[in-house]
Tab-separated table of C-alpha atoms in Angstrom:
chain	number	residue	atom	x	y	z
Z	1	UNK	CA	35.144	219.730	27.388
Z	2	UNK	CA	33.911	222.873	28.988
Z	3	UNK	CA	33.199	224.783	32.183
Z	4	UNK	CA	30.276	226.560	30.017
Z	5	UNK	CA	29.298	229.906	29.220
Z	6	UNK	CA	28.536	232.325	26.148
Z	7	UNK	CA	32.036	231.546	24.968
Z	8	UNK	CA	32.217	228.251	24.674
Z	9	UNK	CA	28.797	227.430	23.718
Z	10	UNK	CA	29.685	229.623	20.674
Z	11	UNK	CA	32.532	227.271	20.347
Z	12	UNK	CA	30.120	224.208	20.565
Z	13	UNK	CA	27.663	225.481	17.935
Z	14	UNK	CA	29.792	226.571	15.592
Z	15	UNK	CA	31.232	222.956	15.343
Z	16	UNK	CA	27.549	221.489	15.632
Z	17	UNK	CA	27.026	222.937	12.230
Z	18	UNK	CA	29.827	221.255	10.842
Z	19	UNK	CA	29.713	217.540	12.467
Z	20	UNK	CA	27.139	215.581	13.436
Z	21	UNK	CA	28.049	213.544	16.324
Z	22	UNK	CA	29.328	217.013	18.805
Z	23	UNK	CA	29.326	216.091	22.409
Z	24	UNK	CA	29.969	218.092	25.727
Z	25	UNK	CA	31.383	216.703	28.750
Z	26	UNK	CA	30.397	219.672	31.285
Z	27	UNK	CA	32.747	220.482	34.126
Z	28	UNK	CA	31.663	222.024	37.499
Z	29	UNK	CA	33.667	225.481	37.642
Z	30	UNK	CA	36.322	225.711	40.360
Z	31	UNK	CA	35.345	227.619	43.345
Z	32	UNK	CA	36.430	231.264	43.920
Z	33	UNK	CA	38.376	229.561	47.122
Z	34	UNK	CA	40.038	227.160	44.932
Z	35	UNK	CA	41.423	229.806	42.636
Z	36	UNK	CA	42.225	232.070	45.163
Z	37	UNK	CA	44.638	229.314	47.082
Z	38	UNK	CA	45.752	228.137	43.884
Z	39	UNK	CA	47.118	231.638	42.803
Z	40	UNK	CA	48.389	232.935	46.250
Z	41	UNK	CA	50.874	229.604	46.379
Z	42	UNK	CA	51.647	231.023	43.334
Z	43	UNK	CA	51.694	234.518	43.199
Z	44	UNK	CA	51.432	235.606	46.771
Z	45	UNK	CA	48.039	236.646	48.937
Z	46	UNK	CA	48.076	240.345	47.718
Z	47	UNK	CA	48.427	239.705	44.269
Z	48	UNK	CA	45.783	236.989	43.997
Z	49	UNK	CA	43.466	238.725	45.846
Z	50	UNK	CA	43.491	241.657	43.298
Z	51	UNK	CA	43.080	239.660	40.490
Z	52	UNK	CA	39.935	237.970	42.322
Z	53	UNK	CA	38.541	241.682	42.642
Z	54	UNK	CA	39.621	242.565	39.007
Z	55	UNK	CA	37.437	239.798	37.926
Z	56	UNK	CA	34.675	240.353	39.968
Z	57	UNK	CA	34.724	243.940	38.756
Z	58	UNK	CA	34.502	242.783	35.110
Z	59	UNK	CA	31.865	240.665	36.557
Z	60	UNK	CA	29.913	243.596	37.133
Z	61	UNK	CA	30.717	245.627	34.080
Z	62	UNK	CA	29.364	242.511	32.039
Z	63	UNK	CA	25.890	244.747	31.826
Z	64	UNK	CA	27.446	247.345	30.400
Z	65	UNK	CA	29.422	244.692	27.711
Z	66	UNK	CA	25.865	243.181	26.684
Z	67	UNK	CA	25.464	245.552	23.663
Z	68	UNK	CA	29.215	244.858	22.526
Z	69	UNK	CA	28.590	241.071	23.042
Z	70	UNK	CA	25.757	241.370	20.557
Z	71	UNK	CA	27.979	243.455	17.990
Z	72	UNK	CA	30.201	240.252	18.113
Z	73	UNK	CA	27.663	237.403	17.843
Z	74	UNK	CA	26.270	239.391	14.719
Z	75	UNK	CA	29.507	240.159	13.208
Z	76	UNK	CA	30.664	236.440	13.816
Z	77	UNK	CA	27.349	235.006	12.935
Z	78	UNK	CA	28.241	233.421	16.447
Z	79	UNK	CA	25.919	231.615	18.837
Z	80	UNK	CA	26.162	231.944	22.219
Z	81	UNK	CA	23.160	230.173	23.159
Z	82	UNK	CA	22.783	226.556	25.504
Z	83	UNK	CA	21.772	224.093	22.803
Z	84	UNK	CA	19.833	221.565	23.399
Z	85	UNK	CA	20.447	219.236	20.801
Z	86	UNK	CA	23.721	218.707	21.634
Z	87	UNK	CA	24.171	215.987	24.405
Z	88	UNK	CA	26.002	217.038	28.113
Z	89	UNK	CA	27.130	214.935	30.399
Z	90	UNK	CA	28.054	216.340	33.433
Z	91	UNK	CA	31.515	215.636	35.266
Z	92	UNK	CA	32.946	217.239	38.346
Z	93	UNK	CA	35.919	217.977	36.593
Z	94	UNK	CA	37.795	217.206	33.059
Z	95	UNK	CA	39.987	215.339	35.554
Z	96	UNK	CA	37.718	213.079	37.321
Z	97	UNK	CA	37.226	209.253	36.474
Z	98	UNK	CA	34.121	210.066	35.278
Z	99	UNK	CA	34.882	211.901	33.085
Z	100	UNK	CA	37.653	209.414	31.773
Z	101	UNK	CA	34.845	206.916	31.792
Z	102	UNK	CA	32.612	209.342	29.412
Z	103	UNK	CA	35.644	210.471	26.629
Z	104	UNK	CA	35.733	205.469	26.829
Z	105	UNK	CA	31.947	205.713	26.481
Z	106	UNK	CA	31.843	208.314	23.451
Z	107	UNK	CA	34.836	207.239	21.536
Z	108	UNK	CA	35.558	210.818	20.156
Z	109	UNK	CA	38.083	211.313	17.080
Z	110	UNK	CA	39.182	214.232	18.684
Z	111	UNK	CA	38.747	216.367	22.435
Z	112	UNK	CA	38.638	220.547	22.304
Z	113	UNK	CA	38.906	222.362	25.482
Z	114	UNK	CA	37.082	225.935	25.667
Z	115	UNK	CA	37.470	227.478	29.225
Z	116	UNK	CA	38.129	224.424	31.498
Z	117	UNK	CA	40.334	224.006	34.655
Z	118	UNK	CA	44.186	222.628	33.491
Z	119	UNK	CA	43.956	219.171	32.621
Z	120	UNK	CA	46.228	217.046	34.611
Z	121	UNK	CA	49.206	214.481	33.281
Z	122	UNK	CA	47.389	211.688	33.888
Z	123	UNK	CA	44.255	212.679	32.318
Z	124	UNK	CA	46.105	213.888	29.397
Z	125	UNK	CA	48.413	210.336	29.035
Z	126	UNK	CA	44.760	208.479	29.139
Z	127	UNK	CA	42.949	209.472	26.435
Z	128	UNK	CA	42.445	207.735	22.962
Z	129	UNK	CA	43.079	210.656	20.836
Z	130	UNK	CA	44.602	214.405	19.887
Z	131	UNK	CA	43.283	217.055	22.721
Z	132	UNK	CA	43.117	220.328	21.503
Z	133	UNK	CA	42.588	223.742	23.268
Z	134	UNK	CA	41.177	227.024	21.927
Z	135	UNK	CA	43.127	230.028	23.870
Z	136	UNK	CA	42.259	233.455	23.457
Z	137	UNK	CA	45.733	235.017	23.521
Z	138	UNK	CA	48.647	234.697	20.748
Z	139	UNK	CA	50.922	231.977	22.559
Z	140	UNK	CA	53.978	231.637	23.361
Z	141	UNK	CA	53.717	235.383	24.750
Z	142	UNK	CA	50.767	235.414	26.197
Z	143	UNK	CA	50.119	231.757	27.555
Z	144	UNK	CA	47.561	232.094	30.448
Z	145	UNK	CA	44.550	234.047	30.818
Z	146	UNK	CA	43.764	237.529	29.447
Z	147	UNK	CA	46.058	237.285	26.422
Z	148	UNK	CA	44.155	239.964	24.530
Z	149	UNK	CA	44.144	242.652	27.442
Z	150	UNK	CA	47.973	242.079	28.273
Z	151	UNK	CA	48.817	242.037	24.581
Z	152	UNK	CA	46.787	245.596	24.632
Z	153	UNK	CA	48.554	246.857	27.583
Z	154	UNK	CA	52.073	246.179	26.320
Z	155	UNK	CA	51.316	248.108	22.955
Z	156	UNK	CA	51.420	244.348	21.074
Z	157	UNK	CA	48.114	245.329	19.368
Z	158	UNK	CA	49.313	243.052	16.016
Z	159	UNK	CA	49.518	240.240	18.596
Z	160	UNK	CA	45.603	240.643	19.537
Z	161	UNK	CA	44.788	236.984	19.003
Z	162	UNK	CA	43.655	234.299	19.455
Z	163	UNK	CA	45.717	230.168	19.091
Z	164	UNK	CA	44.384	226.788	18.595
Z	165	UNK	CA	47.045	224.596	20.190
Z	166	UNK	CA	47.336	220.985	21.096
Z	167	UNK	CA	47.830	220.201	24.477
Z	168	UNK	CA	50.761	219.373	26.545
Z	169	UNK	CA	51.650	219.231	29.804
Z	170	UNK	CA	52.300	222.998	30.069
Z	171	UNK	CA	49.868	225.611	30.424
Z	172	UNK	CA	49.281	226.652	26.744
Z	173	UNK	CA	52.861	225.561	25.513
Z	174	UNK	CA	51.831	222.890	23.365
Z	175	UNK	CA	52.492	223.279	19.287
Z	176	UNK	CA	50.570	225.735	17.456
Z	177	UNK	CA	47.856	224.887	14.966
Z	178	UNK	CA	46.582	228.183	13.818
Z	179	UNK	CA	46.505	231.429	14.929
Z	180	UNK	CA	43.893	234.347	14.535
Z	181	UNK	CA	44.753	237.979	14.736
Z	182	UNK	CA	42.175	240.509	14.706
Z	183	UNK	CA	41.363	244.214	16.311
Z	184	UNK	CA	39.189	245.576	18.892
Z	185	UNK	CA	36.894	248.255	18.904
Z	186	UNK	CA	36.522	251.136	20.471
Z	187	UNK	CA	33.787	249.938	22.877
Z	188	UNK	CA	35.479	246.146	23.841
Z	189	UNK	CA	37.153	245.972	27.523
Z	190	UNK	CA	38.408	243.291	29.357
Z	191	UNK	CA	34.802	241.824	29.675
Z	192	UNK	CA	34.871	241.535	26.099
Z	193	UNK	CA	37.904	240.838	24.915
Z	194	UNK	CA	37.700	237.098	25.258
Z	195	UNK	CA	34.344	237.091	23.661
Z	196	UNK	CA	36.065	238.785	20.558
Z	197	UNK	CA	38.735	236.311	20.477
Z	198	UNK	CA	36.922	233.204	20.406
Z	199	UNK	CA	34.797	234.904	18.148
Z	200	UNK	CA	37.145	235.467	15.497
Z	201	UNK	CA	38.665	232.029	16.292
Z	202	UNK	CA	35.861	229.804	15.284
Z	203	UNK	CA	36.835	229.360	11.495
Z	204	UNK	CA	40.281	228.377	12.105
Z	205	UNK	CA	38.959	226.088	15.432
Z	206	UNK	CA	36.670	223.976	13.125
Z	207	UNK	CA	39.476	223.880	10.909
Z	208	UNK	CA	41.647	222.061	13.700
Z	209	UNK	CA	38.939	219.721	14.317
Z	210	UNK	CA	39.161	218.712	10.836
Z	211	UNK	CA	42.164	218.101	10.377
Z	212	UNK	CA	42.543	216.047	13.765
Z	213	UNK	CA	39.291	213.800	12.569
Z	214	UNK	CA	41.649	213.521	9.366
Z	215	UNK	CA	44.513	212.541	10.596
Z	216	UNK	CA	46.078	215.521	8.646
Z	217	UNK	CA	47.151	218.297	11.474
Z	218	UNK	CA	50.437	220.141	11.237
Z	219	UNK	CA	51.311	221.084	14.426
Z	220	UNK	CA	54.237	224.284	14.271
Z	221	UNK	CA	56.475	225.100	17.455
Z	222	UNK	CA	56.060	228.837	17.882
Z	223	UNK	CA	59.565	230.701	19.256
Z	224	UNK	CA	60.214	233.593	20.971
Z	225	UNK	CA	59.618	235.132	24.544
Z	226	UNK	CA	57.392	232.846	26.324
Z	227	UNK	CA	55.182	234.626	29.292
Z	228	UNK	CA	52.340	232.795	31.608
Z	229	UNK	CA	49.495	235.443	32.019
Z	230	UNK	CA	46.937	236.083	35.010
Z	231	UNK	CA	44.477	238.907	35.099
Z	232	UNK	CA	45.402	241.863	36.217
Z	233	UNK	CA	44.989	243.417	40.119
Z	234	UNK	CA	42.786	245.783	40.591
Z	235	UNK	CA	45.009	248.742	41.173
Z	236	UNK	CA	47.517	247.856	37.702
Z	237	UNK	CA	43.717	247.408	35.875
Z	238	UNK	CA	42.942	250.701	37.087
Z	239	UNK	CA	46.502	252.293	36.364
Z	240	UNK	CA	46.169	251.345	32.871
Z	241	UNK	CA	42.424	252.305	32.186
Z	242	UNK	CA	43.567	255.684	33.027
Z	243	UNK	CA	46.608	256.046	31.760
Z	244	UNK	CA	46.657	254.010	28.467
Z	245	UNK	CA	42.501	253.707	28.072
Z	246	UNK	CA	42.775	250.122	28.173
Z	247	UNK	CA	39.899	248.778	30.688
């Protein structure tokens, strides 16, 4: 299940080499409204809408990343490339009865989500089998989005990672299948970091697949501080590019 994108189509490919029978239930992205309302009840109006114009900065920067992005497909042997062998069907959302109806049609052994909306309780309690979820940030300290930037910022660098986790109810807080350190380079930002991460992840993410079609996962509960993530504002995005040379 995906909202699509270089990043999880890397994610899809990688596991088309390895089974046969890979399909992609395709969400429709949320709305810039709906994640701005979602994160203001959350966070406040101020701070959600600099996060909205962090992202849409990164947006813009994504030019400048294409090089980098290249580096990491080549290094990964990663595809990032729509494939058209593999079936979609399209869904409104991983939440929506059709979409329920499509995971009854299919019959999968197992469900990965790469970059969808949260899926809700009673999606979750409806499904015939293990859900997993790729994140690209080392959880339980950096649960959310932009795990590899914040780990960055708060001079975590061994904790530049990436976790295949099963889900819960939580946001990222279910137990820990493996877990992928690596290290950027000079020229990765925070348009790139999540590239990198997923990147690096796809070994140990086919590896989870396996062992859910086996019947053979062991699922660890990783301690310590336990911190939900959301992109940086603007202004603390620009603070640290110039201060700590972390963009």
């Amino acid at each position: 299940m995906t909202a699509g994108g270089p990043n999880p189509w890397m994610v899809i490919n990688a596991l088309a080499r390895h089974f046969p029978s890979v399909e992609v239930l395709l969400e429709q992205p949320e709305s810039k409204g709906e994640i701005f309302r979602r994160r203001a009840r959350r966070l406040g109006r101020l701070a959600a809408a600099g996060q909205m114009a962090t992202m849409a900065a990164a947006k813009l920067m994504r030019g400048a990343a294409h090089r980098r992005m290249q580096e990491i497909c080549k290094a990964f042997d990663a595809d990032p490339r729509f494939n058209p062998d593999v079936p979609v069907t399209a869904v409104s959302s991983i939440n929506s009865p059709e979409a329920l109806e499509a995971v009854r049609r299919i019959a999968p052994g197992v469900i990965l989500l790469a970059s969808t909306r949260l899926m809700s309780r009673a999606m979750l309690s409806s499904l015939p089998c293990p859900v997993l979820n790729l994140h690209a940030g080392i959880n339980p300290a950096y649960r959310g989005q932009m795990g590899g930037y914040w780990s960055l910022v708060e001079k975590d660098r061994e904790n530049f990672g990436a976790t295949v986790h099963l889900v819960d109810a939580g946001t990222d807080t279910g137990a820990t299948l493996y877990q992928v350190r690596t290290r950027p380079e000079p020229g990765d930002f925070i348009s790139t970091y999540p590239m990198l991460l997923t990147a690096a992840a796809l070994p140990a993410t086919v590896r989870a697949v396996e062992d859910a079609m086996r019947g053979d996962m062991k699922p660890q509960t990783q301690h310590g501080a336990s911190s939900l993530r959301f992109p940086p504002p603007l202004w603390s995005w620009l603070l640290n590019g110039l201060t700590k040379r972390i963009w």
